[in-house]
mmCIF file of C-alpha atoms in Angstrom:
data_model
loop_
_atom_site.group_PDB
_atom_site.id
_atom_site.type_symbol
_atom_site.label_atom_id
_atom_site.label_comp_id
_atom_site.label_asym_id
_atom_site.label_seq_id
_atom_site.Cartn_x
_atom_site.Cartn_y
_atom_site.Cartn_z
ATOM 1 C CA MET A 1114 -4.432 -8.843 12.356
ATOM 2 C CA TYR A 1115 -3.350 -5.555 13.796
ATOM 3 C CA ILE A 1116 -2.026 -2.126 12.729
ATOM 4 C CA TYR A 1117 -0.242 0.454 15.009
ATOM 5 C CA ARG A 1118 -1.181 4.077 15.103
ATOM 6 C CA LEU A 1119 1.563 6.492 16.004
ATOM 7 C CA SER A 1120 0.323 9.744 17.533
ATOM 8 C CA HIS A 1121 1.697 12.802 19.204
ATOM 9 C CA GLY A 1122 0.042 15.157 21.582
ATOM 10 C CA CYS A 1123 -2.616 15.111 24.299
ATOM 11 C CA GLU A 1124 -5.775 13.157 23.565
ATOM 12 C CA GLU A 1125 -7.600 14.640 26.600
ATOM 13 C CA GLU A 1126 -7.112 18.145 25.161
ATOM 14 C CA ASN A 1127 -8.110 17.108 21.719
ATOM 15 C CA ASN A 1128 -4.675 18.167 20.583
ATOM 16 C CA GLU A 1129 -3.493 14.782 19.263
ATOM 17 C CA LYS A 1130 -2.001 14.458 15.829
ATOM 18 C CA THR A 1131 -1.943 11.049 14.001
ATOM 19 C CA ILE A 1132 1.524 10.609 12.271
ATOM 20 C CA GLY A 1133 0.720 7.385 10.564
ATOM 21 C CA TYR A 1134 -0.432 3.779 10.574
ATOM 22 C CA PHE A 1135 2.126 1.007 10.421
ATOM 23 C CA GLY A 1136 2.051 -2.736 9.923
ATOM 24 C CA SER A 1137 4.414 -3.487 12.808
ATOM 25 C CA TRP A 1138 5.221 -1.999 16.221
ATOM 26 C CA LYS A 1139 8.841 -1.967 15.273
ATOM 27 C CA LYS A 1140 8.253 0.298 12.266
ATOM 28 C CA ALA A 1141 6.145 2.682 14.370
ATOM 29 C CA ARG A 1142 8.823 2.808 17.027
ATOM 30 C CA SER A 1143 11.464 3.585 14.456
ATOM 31 C CA VAL A 1144 9.438 6.478 12.994
ATOM 32 C CA MET A 1145 8.719 7.782 16.508
ATOM 33 C CA LYS A 1146 12.530 7.818 17.269
ATOM 34 C CA GLU A 1147 13.217 9.704 14.041
ATOM 35 C CA TYR A 1148 10.550 12.348 14.796
ATOM 36 C CA ARG A 1149 11.666 12.603 18.473
ATOM 37 C CA SER A 1150 15.204 13.382 17.639
ATOM 38 C CA SER A 1151 14.940 15.578 14.658
ATOM 39 C CA LEU A 1152 11.668 17.469 14.028
ATOM 40 C CA PRO A 1153 10.862 20.718 15.681
ATOM 41 C CA GLY A 1154 7.688 20.638 17.700
ATOM 42 C CA PHE A 1155 8.006 16.894 18.186
ATOM 43 C CA LYS A 1156 11.389 16.855 19.735
ATOM 44 C CA ASP A 1157 10.381 19.493 22.217
ATOM 45 C CA TYR A 1158 7.738 17.148 23.637
ATOM 46 C CA PRO A 1159 9.368 13.644 23.379
ATOM 47 C CA LYS A 1160 6.971 12.128 26.049
ATOM 48 C CA GLU A 1161 3.752 13.014 24.046
ATOM 49 C CA PHE A 1162 4.168 10.137 21.647
ATOM 50 C CA SER A 1163 1.896 7.146 21.751
ATOM 51 C CA ILE A 1164 1.545 3.819 19.881
ATOM 52 C CA LYS A 1165 -1.799 2.220 19.841
ATOM 53 C CA LYS A 1166 -2.513 -1.318 18.680
ATOM 54 C CA ILE A 1167 -5.687 -1.483 16.515
ATOM 55 C CA ARG A 1168 -7.302 -4.701 15.427
ATOM 56 C CA VAL A 1169 -8.359 -4.473 11.751
ATOM 57 C CA ASN A 1170 -11.361 -6.028 9.930
ATOM 58 C CA GLU A 1171 -13.459 -5.849 13.100
ATOM 59 C CA ASP A 1172 -16.061 -3.460 14.295
ATOM 60 C CA ASP A 1173 -14.734 -1.177 17.029
ATOM 61 C CA TYR A 1174 -17.581 0.462 19.090
ATOM 62 C CA TYR A 1175 -15.196 2.949 20.781
ATOM 63 C CA PHE A 1176 -13.380 4.159 17.611
ATOM 64 C CA TYR A 1177 -13.803 7.926 17.318
ATOM 65 C CA ASP A 1178 -11.042 8.999 14.891
#
């Protein structure tokens, strides 16, 4: 089972903001499109969005959030 984390910002500069966790990639993509087109700060940097697929109910050694 997976969830999808929608984020905005630059992870390398520690400036990443988690927008939410979603049960499907389609829902995460829909929210991303909404933020990208209408919200100040987000629409100014449309290429800074990322969707990460995360496996649930498993140990994740590299999880730092």
